Amino acid sequence: MKPAIRKTASFAGVSVAVAAMSLTGASAAHAEGPTQGCPYPYVCFYVDNNALLAGTPLSKYKDVTSSYQSVTPRPHYGVLNTRNDDVVYLRLQSGGSICLSPNSQTVFANAYVVNGIKISSSSTC
């Protein structure tokens, strides 16, 4: 896996830095094989970074939607996007959203709670 890339999203006057890592090799070209317990073409949620590393997703989403799907609000979410061409918008309980690129993952700290997901057919944020 490539080293972490820092991404910053701004919303409501607050900047949030999240670590995103891209998948590499065969999993980036064709993520059809399970990746950390998350099969292609899913976006998986994990309780925390340890669960993400252990490959035990809490929930999975795969449908492209025009609005947000509800997600049980929790701190410590790890999110993995195994989709090759689709970005994922993660709605934050405090307002705003963060965009997760194709074939990438992120882990949220206590301060930010995800409560919605929208998978877009766009390949860029």
Short mmCIF file of N, CA, C and O in Angstrom, two decimals:
data_model
loop_
_atom_site.label_atom_id
_atom_site.label_comp_id
_atom_site.label_asym_id
_atom_site.label_seq_id
_atom_site.Cartn_x
_atom_site.Cartn_y
_atom_site.Cartn_z
N MET A 1 0.83 -1.17 0.00
CA MET A 1 0.00 0.00 0.00
C MET A 1 0.88 1.24 0.00
O MET A 1 1.90 1.27 0.65
N LYS A 2 0.48 2.26 -0.74
CA LYS A 2 1.23 3.51 -0.80
C LYS A 2 1.19 4.20 0.54
O LYS A 2 0.30 3.99 1.34
N PRO A 3 2.13 5.10 0.80
CA PRO A 3 2.09 5.87 2.05
C PRO A 3 0.85 6.76 2.10
O PRO A 3 0.27 7.09 1.07
N ALA A 4 0.47 7.14 3.28
CA ALA A 4 -0.72 7.97 3.46
C ALA A 4 -0.56 9.30 2.76
O ALA A 4 0.50 9.90 2.76
N ILE A 5 -1.65 9.75 2.18
CA ILE A 5 -1.70 11.06 1.52
C ILE A 5 -2.64 11.91 2.36
O ILE A 5 -3.74 11.49 2.69
N ARG A 6 -2.23 13.09 2.73
CA ARG A 6 -3.08 13.96 3.53
C ARG A 6 -4.03 14.71 2.62
O ARG A 6 -3.63 15.31 1.64
N LYS A 7 -5.30 14.67 2.94
CA LYS A 7 -6.31 15.42 2.21
C LYS A 7 -6.97 16.35 3.20
O LYS A 7 -7.18 15.98 4.35
N THR A 8 -7.32 17.53 2.76
CA THR A 8 -7.98 18.47 3.63
C THR A 8 -9.29 18.91 2.98
O THR A 8 -9.31 19.23 1.81
N ALA A 9 -10.34 18.88 3.75
CA ALA A 9 -11.63 19.33 3.25
C ALA A 9 -12.07 20.48 4.14
O ALA A 9 -11.90 20.43 5.35
N SER A 10 -12.63 21.52 3.55
CA SER A 10 -13.11 22.65 4.33
C SER A 10 -14.62 22.72 4.26
O SER A 10 -15.21 22.50 3.21
N PHE A 11 -15.24 23.00 5.37
CA PHE A 11 -16.67 23.18 5.40
C PHE A 11 -17.01 23.97 6.65
O PHE A 11 -16.37 23.83 7.68
N ALA A 12 -17.99 24.78 6.54
CA ALA A 12 -18.47 25.59 7.67
C ALA A 12 -17.32 26.28 8.41
O ALA A 12 -17.31 26.37 9.62
N GLY A 13 -16.31 26.73 7.66
CA GLY A 13 -15.22 27.46 8.27
C GLY A 13 -14.24 26.60 9.04
O GLY A 13 -13.38 27.10 9.73
N VAL A 14 -14.37 25.27 8.94
CA VAL A 14 -13.50 24.35 9.67
C VAL A 14 -12.76 23.50 8.66
O VAL A 14 -13.33 23.03 7.70
N SER A 15 -11.47 23.29 8.87
CA SER A 15 -10.70 22.39 8.01
C SER A 15 -10.52 21.07 8.72
O SER A 15 -10.27 21.02 9.91
N VAL A 16 -10.67 20.00 7.96
CA VAL A 16 -10.51 18.66 8.49
C VAL A 16 -9.44 17.96 7.69
O VAL A 16 -9.49 17.94 6.47
N ALA A 17 -8.46 17.40 8.34
CA ALA A 17 -7.43 16.63 7.65
C ALA A 17 -7.72 15.16 7.87
O ALA A 17 -7.94 14.73 8.99
N VAL A 18 -7.81 14.41 6.80
CA VAL A 18 -8.01 12.97 6.90
C VAL A 18 -6.91 12.29 6.13
O VAL A 18 -6.40 12.82 5.15
N ALA A 19 -6.52 11.13 6.58
CA ALA A 19 -5.49 10.37 5.87
C ALA A 19 -6.18 9.44 4.89
O ALA A 19 -7.10 8.74 5.24
N ALA A 20 -5.74 9.48 3.65
CA ALA A 20 -6.29 8.59 2.63
C ALA A 20 -5.15 7.80 2.03
O ALA A 20 -4.08 8.35 1.77
N MET A 21 -5.39 6.52 1.86
CA MET A 21 -4.37 5.68 1.24
C MET A 21 -4.96 5.07 -0.01
O MET A 21 -6.11 4.64 -0.02
N SER A 22 -4.17 5.01 -1.06
CA SER A 22 -4.61 4.41 -2.31
C SER A 22 -4.23 2.95 -2.33
O SER A 22 -3.20 2.55 -1.81
N LEU A 23 -5.08 2.15 -2.97
CA LEU A 23 -4.75 0.75 -3.18
C LEU A 23 -3.76 0.67 -4.32
O LEU A 23 -3.74 1.52 -5.20
N THR A 24 -2.91 -0.33 -4.33
CA THR A 24 -1.90 -0.44 -5.37
C THR A 24 -1.97 -1.78 -6.07
O THR A 24 -2.68 -2.69 -5.66
N GLY A 25 -1.19 -1.91 -7.13
CA GLY A 25 -1.03 -3.17 -7.84
C GLY A 25 -2.34 -3.66 -8.42
O GLY A 25 -3.14 -2.91 -8.93
N ALA A 26 -2.54 -4.97 -8.33
CA ALA A 26 -3.71 -5.60 -8.92
C ALA A 26 -5.01 -5.06 -8.34
O ALA A 26 -6.00 -4.94 -9.04
N SER A 27 -5.01 -4.72 -7.04
CA SER A 27 -6.25 -4.25 -6.43
C SER A 27 -6.68 -2.89 -6.98
O SER A 27 -7.85 -2.59 -7.02
N ALA A 28 -5.74 -2.06 -7.42
CA ALA A 28 -6.10 -0.77 -8.00
C ALA A 28 -6.64 -0.95 -9.41
O ALA A 28 -7.59 -0.29 -9.80
N ALA A 29 -6.05 -1.84 -10.18
CA ALA A 29 -6.48 -2.06 -11.55
C ALA A 29 -7.80 -2.81 -11.59
O ALA A 29 -8.70 -2.46 -12.33
N HIS A 30 -7.93 -3.83 -10.78
CA HIS A 30 -9.15 -4.65 -10.73
C HIS A 30 -9.39 -5.05 -9.29
O HIS A 30 -8.84 -6.03 -8.82
N ALA A 31 -10.22 -4.32 -8.61
CA ALA A 31 -10.44 -4.58 -7.18
C ALA A 31 -11.48 -5.66 -6.95
O ALA A 31 -12.12 -5.68 -5.93
N GLU A 32 -11.64 -6.59 -7.91
CA GLU A 32 -12.66 -7.62 -7.78
C GLU A 32 -12.40 -8.56 -6.61
O GLU A 32 -13.30 -9.12 -6.05
N GLY A 33 -11.14 -8.75 -6.21
CA GLY A 33 -10.82 -9.60 -5.08
C GLY A 33 -11.11 -8.86 -3.79
O GLY A 33 -11.05 -7.65 -3.74
N PRO A 34 -11.44 -9.58 -2.72
CA PRO A 34 -11.70 -8.90 -1.45
C PRO A 34 -10.49 -8.09 -0.98
O PRO A 34 -9.36 -8.51 -1.12
N THR A 35 -10.74 -6.92 -0.47
CA THR A 35 -9.71 -6.04 0.04
C THR A 35 -10.11 -5.69 1.46
O THR A 35 -11.11 -5.01 1.65
N GLN A 36 -9.36 -6.16 2.43
CA GLN A 36 -9.66 -5.93 3.84
C GLN A 36 -11.10 -6.31 4.17
O GLN A 36 -11.79 -5.61 4.89
N GLY A 37 -11.56 -7.42 3.59
CA GLY A 37 -12.91 -7.89 3.85
C GLY A 37 -13.98 -7.14 3.08
O GLY A 37 -15.17 -7.36 3.30
N CYS A 38 -13.59 -6.27 2.17
CA CYS A 38 -14.53 -5.44 1.41
C CYS A 38 -14.44 -5.80 -0.07
O CYS A 38 -13.52 -5.37 -0.75
N PRO A 39 -15.40 -6.57 -0.60
CA PRO A 39 -15.32 -6.97 -2.01
C PRO A 39 -15.64 -5.81 -2.95
O PRO A 39 -16.37 -4.90 -2.59
N TYR A 40 -15.07 -5.86 -4.15
CA TYR A 40 -15.42 -4.91 -5.22
C TYR A 40 -16.85 -5.18 -5.60
O TYR A 40 -17.26 -6.34 -5.67
N PRO A 41 -17.70 -4.22 -5.85
CA PRO A 41 -17.55 -2.76 -5.93
C PRO A 41 -18.15 -2.05 -4.72
O PRO A 41 -18.91 -1.11 -4.87
N TYR A 42 -17.83 -2.47 -3.54
CA TYR A 42 -18.43 -1.91 -2.33
C TYR A 42 -17.62 -0.77 -1.72
O TYR A 42 -16.43 -0.64 -1.96
N VAL A 43 -18.32 -0.01 -0.89
CA VAL A 43 -17.71 0.95 0.03
C VAL A 43 -18.05 0.40 1.40
O VAL A 43 -19.22 0.18 1.72
N CYS A 44 -17.02 0.12 2.20
CA CYS A 44 -17.24 -0.53 3.49
C CYS A 44 -16.89 0.40 4.65
O CYS A 44 -15.94 1.18 4.56
N PHE A 45 -17.65 0.26 5.71
CA PHE A 45 -17.43 0.99 6.95
C PHE A 45 -16.91 0.02 8.00
O PHE A 45 -17.39 -1.12 8.09
N TYR A 46 -15.95 0.49 8.77
CA TYR A 46 -15.35 -0.30 9.84
C TYR A 46 -15.49 0.50 11.13
O TYR A 46 -15.48 1.73 11.09
N VAL A 47 -15.59 -0.20 12.26
CA VAL A 47 -15.77 0.48 13.54
C VAL A 47 -14.58 1.38 13.83
O VAL A 47 -14.73 2.49 14.31
N ASP A 48 -13.37 0.93 13.51
CA ASP A 48 -12.17 1.72 13.74
C ASP A 48 -11.06 1.20 12.85
O ASP A 48 -11.26 0.28 12.06
N ASN A 49 -9.89 1.79 12.96
CA ASN A 49 -8.76 1.40 12.14
C ASN A 49 -8.34 -0.05 12.37
O ASN A 49 -7.95 -0.74 11.44
N ASN A 50 -8.46 -0.56 13.61
CA ASN A 50 -8.10 -1.94 13.89
C ASN A 50 -9.01 -2.91 13.15
O ASN A 50 -8.57 -3.93 12.63
N ALA A 51 -10.31 -2.59 13.09
CA ALA A 51 -11.25 -3.44 12.36
C ALA A 51 -10.96 -3.39 10.86
O ALA A 51 -11.06 -4.39 10.16
N LEU A 52 -10.57 -2.20 10.36
CA LEU A 52 -10.23 -2.06 8.95
C LEU A 52 -9.03 -2.94 8.63
O LEU A 52 -9.04 -3.70 7.67
N LEU A 53 -8.01 -2.88 9.46
CA LEU A 53 -6.81 -3.68 9.23
C LEU A 53 -7.10 -5.18 9.38
O LEU A 53 -6.50 -6.00 8.69
N ALA A 54 -8.05 -5.54 10.24
CA ALA A 54 -8.40 -6.95 10.44
C ALA A 54 -9.35 -7.46 9.36
O ALA A 54 -9.56 -8.66 9.24
N GLY A 55 -9.91 -6.54 8.56
CA GLY A 55 -10.80 -6.94 7.47
C GLY A 55 -12.18 -7.35 7.92
O GLY A 55 -12.78 -8.27 7.37
N THR A 56 -12.72 -6.66 8.93
CA THR A 56 -14.05 -6.98 9.42
C THR A 56 -14.98 -5.76 9.28
O THR A 56 -15.12 -4.98 10.21
N PRO A 57 -15.60 -5.59 8.09
CA PRO A 57 -16.48 -4.43 7.89
C PRO A 57 -17.75 -4.52 8.73
O PRO A 57 -18.28 -5.59 8.97
N LEU A 58 -18.22 -3.35 9.15
CA LEU A 58 -19.45 -3.22 9.91
C LEU A 58 -20.65 -3.16 8.96
O LEU A 58 -21.70 -3.73 9.23
N SER A 59 -20.47 -2.47 7.83
CA SER A 59 -21.54 -2.35 6.83
C SER A 59 -20.92 -2.11 5.46
O SER A 59 -19.77 -1.69 5.35
N LYS A 60 -21.73 -2.38 4.38
CA LYS A 60 -21.26 -2.25 3.00
C LYS A 60 -22.34 -1.54 2.18
O LYS A 60 -23.53 -1.77 2.38
N TYR A 61 -21.89 -0.70 1.24
CA TYR A 61 -22.79 0.01 0.34
C TYR A 61 -22.25 -0.12 -1.07
O TYR A 61 -21.05 -0.09 -1.28
N LYS A 62 -23.15 -0.26 -2.07
CA LYS A 62 -22.68 -0.36 -3.45
C LYS A 62 -23.51 0.43 -4.45
O LYS A 62 -23.10 0.60 -5.59
N ASP A 63 -24.66 0.94 -4.08
CA ASP A 63 -25.54 1.61 -5.02
C ASP A 63 -25.17 3.08 -5.20
O ASP A 63 -24.96 3.80 -4.22
N VAL A 64 -25.09 3.51 -6.46
CA VAL A 64 -24.93 4.92 -6.78
C VAL A 64 -26.28 5.58 -6.50
O VAL A 64 -27.31 5.08 -6.96
N THR A 65 -26.28 6.65 -5.73
CA THR A 65 -27.52 7.33 -5.36
C THR A 65 -27.41 8.82 -5.60
O THR A 65 -26.31 9.37 -5.63
N SER A 66 -28.55 9.48 -5.76
CA SER A 66 -28.55 10.93 -5.97
C SER A 66 -28.63 11.67 -4.63
O SER A 66 -28.39 12.87 -4.58
N SER A 67 -28.97 10.96 -3.57
CA SER A 67 -29.02 11.58 -2.24
C SER A 67 -28.26 10.68 -1.26
O SER A 67 -27.87 9.57 -1.59
N TYR A 68 -28.09 11.18 -0.06
CA TYR A 68 -27.35 10.44 0.95
C TYR A 68 -28.17 9.28 1.51
O TYR A 68 -29.37 9.43 1.74
N GLN A 69 -27.51 8.16 1.74
CA GLN A 69 -28.09 7.05 2.49
C GLN A 69 -27.65 7.25 3.95
O GLN A 69 -26.53 7.66 4.21
N SER A 70 -28.53 6.95 4.88
CA SER A 70 -28.19 7.11 6.29
C SER A 70 -27.18 6.07 6.73
O SER A 70 -27.22 4.92 6.31
N VAL A 71 -26.28 6.49 7.59
CA VAL A 71 -25.28 5.64 8.20
C VAL A 71 -25.41 5.86 9.70
O VAL A 71 -25.58 6.99 10.15
N THR A 72 -25.35 4.79 10.48
CA THR A 72 -25.40 4.93 11.94
C THR A 72 -24.24 5.81 12.38
O THR A 72 -23.09 5.48 12.12
N PRO A 73 -24.52 6.97 12.99
CA PRO A 73 -23.45 7.88 13.39
C PRO A 73 -22.55 7.28 14.46
O PRO A 73 -23.03 6.81 15.48
N ARG A 74 -21.26 7.25 14.18
CA ARG A 74 -20.26 6.76 15.13
C ARG A 74 -18.96 7.52 14.91
O ARG A 74 -18.60 7.81 13.79
N PRO A 75 -18.24 7.76 15.98
CA PRO A 75 -16.87 8.25 15.80
C PRO A 75 -15.99 7.04 15.46
O PRO A 75 -16.46 5.91 15.53
N HIS A 76 -14.78 7.24 15.11
CA HIS A 76 -13.80 6.19 14.83
C HIS A 76 -14.07 5.41 13.54
O HIS A 76 -13.54 4.32 13.40
N TYR A 77 -14.89 5.87 12.64
CA TYR A 77 -15.13 5.10 11.43
C TYR A 77 -13.88 4.98 10.58
O TYR A 77 -13.14 5.94 10.39
N GLY A 78 -13.66 3.80 10.01
CA GLY A 78 -12.72 3.60 8.92
C GLY A 78 -13.57 3.36 7.69
O GLY A 78 -14.60 2.66 7.78
N VAL A 79 -13.22 3.94 6.55
CA VAL A 79 -14.02 3.78 5.33
C VAL A 79 -13.09 3.37 4.20
O VAL A 79 -12.04 3.98 4.00
N LEU A 80 -13.49 2.34 3.44
CA LEU A 80 -12.71 1.83 2.32
C LEU A 80 -13.57 1.83 1.07
O LEU A 80 -14.66 1.27 1.05
N ASN A 81 -13.09 2.51 0.02
CA ASN A 81 -13.78 2.57 -1.27
C ASN A 81 -13.03 1.66 -2.25
O ASN A 81 -11.95 1.99 -2.71
N THR A 82 -13.61 0.50 -2.59
CA THR A 82 -12.97 -0.42 -3.53
C THR A 82 -13.38 -0.15 -4.97
O THR A 82 -12.91 -0.82 -5.88
N ARG A 83 -14.22 0.84 -5.19
CA ARG A 83 -14.71 1.14 -6.54
C ARG A 83 -13.59 1.77 -7.36
O ARG A 83 -12.84 2.60 -6.88
N ASN A 84 -13.49 1.36 -8.64
CA ASN A 84 -12.41 1.83 -9.51
C ASN A 84 -12.65 3.21 -10.10
O ASN A 84 -11.69 3.90 -10.44
N ASP A 85 -13.90 3.60 -10.29
CA ASP A 85 -14.20 4.84 -11.02
C ASP A 85 -15.17 5.77 -10.30
O ASP A 85 -15.59 6.76 -10.88
N ASP A 86 -15.56 5.46 -9.08
CA ASP A 86 -16.60 6.23 -8.41
C ASP A 86 -16.09 6.84 -7.11
O ASP A 86 -15.45 6.17 -6.32
N VAL A 87 -16.41 8.12 -6.91
CA VAL A 87 -16.07 8.76 -5.64
C VAL A 87 -17.19 8.54 -4.64
O VAL A 87 -18.32 8.19 -5.01
N VAL A 88 -16.88 8.77 -3.38
CA VAL A 88 -17.84 8.59 -2.29
C VAL A 88 -17.85 9.87 -1.47
O VAL A 88 -16.80 10.38 -1.09
N TYR A 89 -19.05 10.39 -1.24
CA TYR A 89 -19.19 11.56 -0.36
C TYR A 89 -19.66 11.05 1.00
O TYR A 89 -20.63 10.30 1.10
N LEU A 90 -18.96 11.47 2.03
CA LEU A 90 -19.27 11.10 3.40
C LEU A 90 -19.80 12.33 4.12
O LEU A 90 -19.09 13.32 4.28
N ARG A 91 -21.08 12.29 4.50
CA ARG A 91 -21.70 13.43 5.18
C ARG A 91 -21.32 13.39 6.66
O ARG A 91 -21.41 12.36 7.32
N LEU A 92 -20.91 14.54 7.17
CA LEU A 92 -20.51 14.65 8.57
C LEU A 92 -21.68 15.18 9.40
O LEU A 92 -22.42 16.06 8.96
N GLN A 93 -21.82 14.64 10.58
CA GLN A 93 -22.91 15.05 11.48
C GLN A 93 -22.83 16.52 11.81
O GLN A 93 -23.85 17.19 11.96
N SER A 94 -21.62 17.07 11.87
CA SER A 94 -21.44 18.49 12.20
C SER A 94 -21.70 19.42 11.02
O SER A 94 -21.67 20.62 11.16
N GLY A 95 -21.97 18.85 9.85
CA GLY A 95 -22.22 19.63 8.64
C GLY A 95 -21.11 19.44 7.63
O GLY A 95 -19.97 19.16 7.99
N GLY A 96 -21.43 19.58 6.38
CA GLY A 96 -20.45 19.41 5.32
C GLY A 96 -20.23 17.95 4.97
O GLY A 96 -20.90 17.05 5.49
N SER A 97 -19.30 17.73 4.06
CA SER A 97 -18.99 16.37 3.63
C SER A 97 -17.54 16.28 3.20
O SER A 97 -16.89 17.30 2.97
N ILE A 98 -17.06 15.07 3.11
CA ILE A 98 -15.71 14.79 2.64
C ILE A 98 -15.82 13.83 1.47
O ILE A 98 -16.62 12.89 1.50
N CYS A 99 -15.02 14.06 0.44
CA CYS A 99 -15.03 13.22 -0.74
C CYS A 99 -13.87 12.23 -0.67
O CYS A 99 -12.73 12.61 -0.43
N LEU A 100 -14.18 10.96 -0.89
CA LEU A 100 -13.18 9.89 -0.88
C LEU A 100 -13.00 9.38 -2.31
O LEU A 100 -13.96 8.94 -2.94
N SER A 101 -11.79 9.47 -2.83
CA SER A 101 -11.48 9.08 -4.20
C SER A 101 -11.64 7.58 -4.41
O SER A 101 -11.65 6.81 -3.46
N PRO A 102 -11.72 7.16 -5.70
CA PRO A 102 -11.77 5.72 -5.98
C PRO A 102 -10.54 5.01 -5.42
O PRO A 102 -9.45 5.57 -5.36
N ASN A 103 -10.72 3.75 -5.01
CA ASN A 103 -9.64 2.90 -4.51
C ASN A 103 -8.83 3.58 -3.41
O ASN A 103 -7.60 3.61 -3.46
N SER A 104 -9.50 4.13 -2.42
CA SER A 104 -8.80 4.76 -1.31
C SER A 104 -9.55 4.49 -0.01
O SER A 104 -10.66 3.97 -0.02
N GLN A 105 -8.91 4.83 1.09
CA GLN A 105 -9.52 4.63 2.40
C GLN A 105 -9.14 5.76 3.33
O GLN A 105 -8.18 6.49 3.07
N THR A 106 -9.92 5.91 4.39
CA THR A 106 -9.64 6.93 5.38
C THR A 106 -10.14 6.46 6.75
O THR A 106 -10.97 5.56 6.83
N VAL A 107 -9.63 7.06 7.78
CA VAL A 107 -10.07 6.80 9.14
C VAL A 107 -10.38 8.13 9.79
O VAL A 107 -9.61 9.08 9.68
N PHE A 108 -11.52 8.23 10.47
CA PHE A 108 -11.93 9.46 11.12
C PHE A 108 -11.60 9.43 12.60
O PHE A 108 -11.76 8.41 13.26
N ALA A 109 -11.19 10.57 13.12
CA ALA A 109 -10.90 10.71 14.55
C ALA A 109 -12.21 10.96 15.31
O ALA A 109 -13.26 11.14 14.71
N ASN A 110 -12.11 11.01 16.61
CA ASN A 110 -13.29 11.22 17.47
C ASN A 110 -14.09 12.47 17.14
O ASN A 110 -15.29 12.50 17.32
N ALA A 111 -13.43 13.51 16.69
CA ALA A 111 -14.09 14.80 16.50
C ALA A 111 -15.10 14.82 15.35
O ALA A 111 -15.96 15.68 15.31
N TYR A 112 -15.02 13.85 14.44
CA TYR A 112 -15.87 13.87 13.26
C TYR A 112 -16.67 12.59 13.17
O TYR A 112 -16.13 11.49 13.25
N VAL A 113 -17.98 12.75 13.02
CA VAL A 113 -18.89 11.62 12.98
C VAL A 113 -19.56 11.59 11.61
O VAL A 113 -20.16 12.57 11.18
N VAL A 114 -19.44 10.46 10.91
CA VAL A 114 -20.08 10.27 9.61
C VAL A 114 -21.50 9.77 9.84
O VAL A 114 -21.71 8.83 10.60
N ASN A 115 -22.49 10.40 9.16
CA ASN A 115 -23.87 9.94 9.31
C ASN A 115 -24.57 9.72 7.96
O ASN A 115 -25.77 9.49 7.92
N GLY A 116 -23.82 9.80 6.86
CA GLY A 116 -24.42 9.56 5.56
C GLY A 116 -23.38 9.23 4.51
O GLY A 116 -22.21 9.62 4.65
N ILE A 117 -23.80 8.52 3.46
CA ILE A 117 -22.93 8.16 2.35
C ILE A 117 -23.68 8.35 1.04
O ILE A 117 -24.87 8.07 0.94
N LYS A 118 -22.95 8.90 0.06
CA LYS A 118 -23.50 9.02 -1.30
C LYS A 118 -22.41 8.59 -2.26
O LYS A 118 -21.32 9.18 -2.30
N ILE A 119 -22.66 7.53 -3.02
CA ILE A 119 -21.72 7.06 -4.03
C ILE A 119 -22.08 7.76 -5.35
O ILE A 119 -23.23 7.71 -5.78
N SER A 120 -21.10 8.39 -5.95
CA SER A 120 -21.31 9.14 -7.19
C SER A 120 -20.58 8.44 -8.33
O SER A 120 -19.53 7.85 -8.14
N SER A 121 -21.13 8.51 -9.53
CA SER A 121 -20.49 7.89 -10.69
C SER A 121 -19.35 8.77 -11.22
O SER A 121 -18.65 8.38 -12.16
N SER A 122 -19.12 9.91 -10.61
CA SER A 122 -17.99 10.77 -10.98
C SER A 122 -16.69 10.09 -10.56
O SER A 122 -16.62 9.44 -9.51
N SER A 123 -15.64 10.25 -11.36
CA SER A 123 -14.36 9.62 -11.01
C SER A 123 -13.43 10.56 -10.25
O SER A 123 -12.35 10.17 -9.81
N THR A 124 -13.82 11.83 -10.11
CA THR A 124 -13.00 12.80 -9.38
C THR A 124 -13.86 13.56 -8.38
O THR A 124 -15.06 13.75 -8.58
N CYS A 125 -13.21 14.02 -7.32
CA CYS A 125 -13.92 14.78 -6.27
C CYS A 125 -14.17 16.21 -6.74
O CYS A 125 -13.46 16.75 -7.54
#
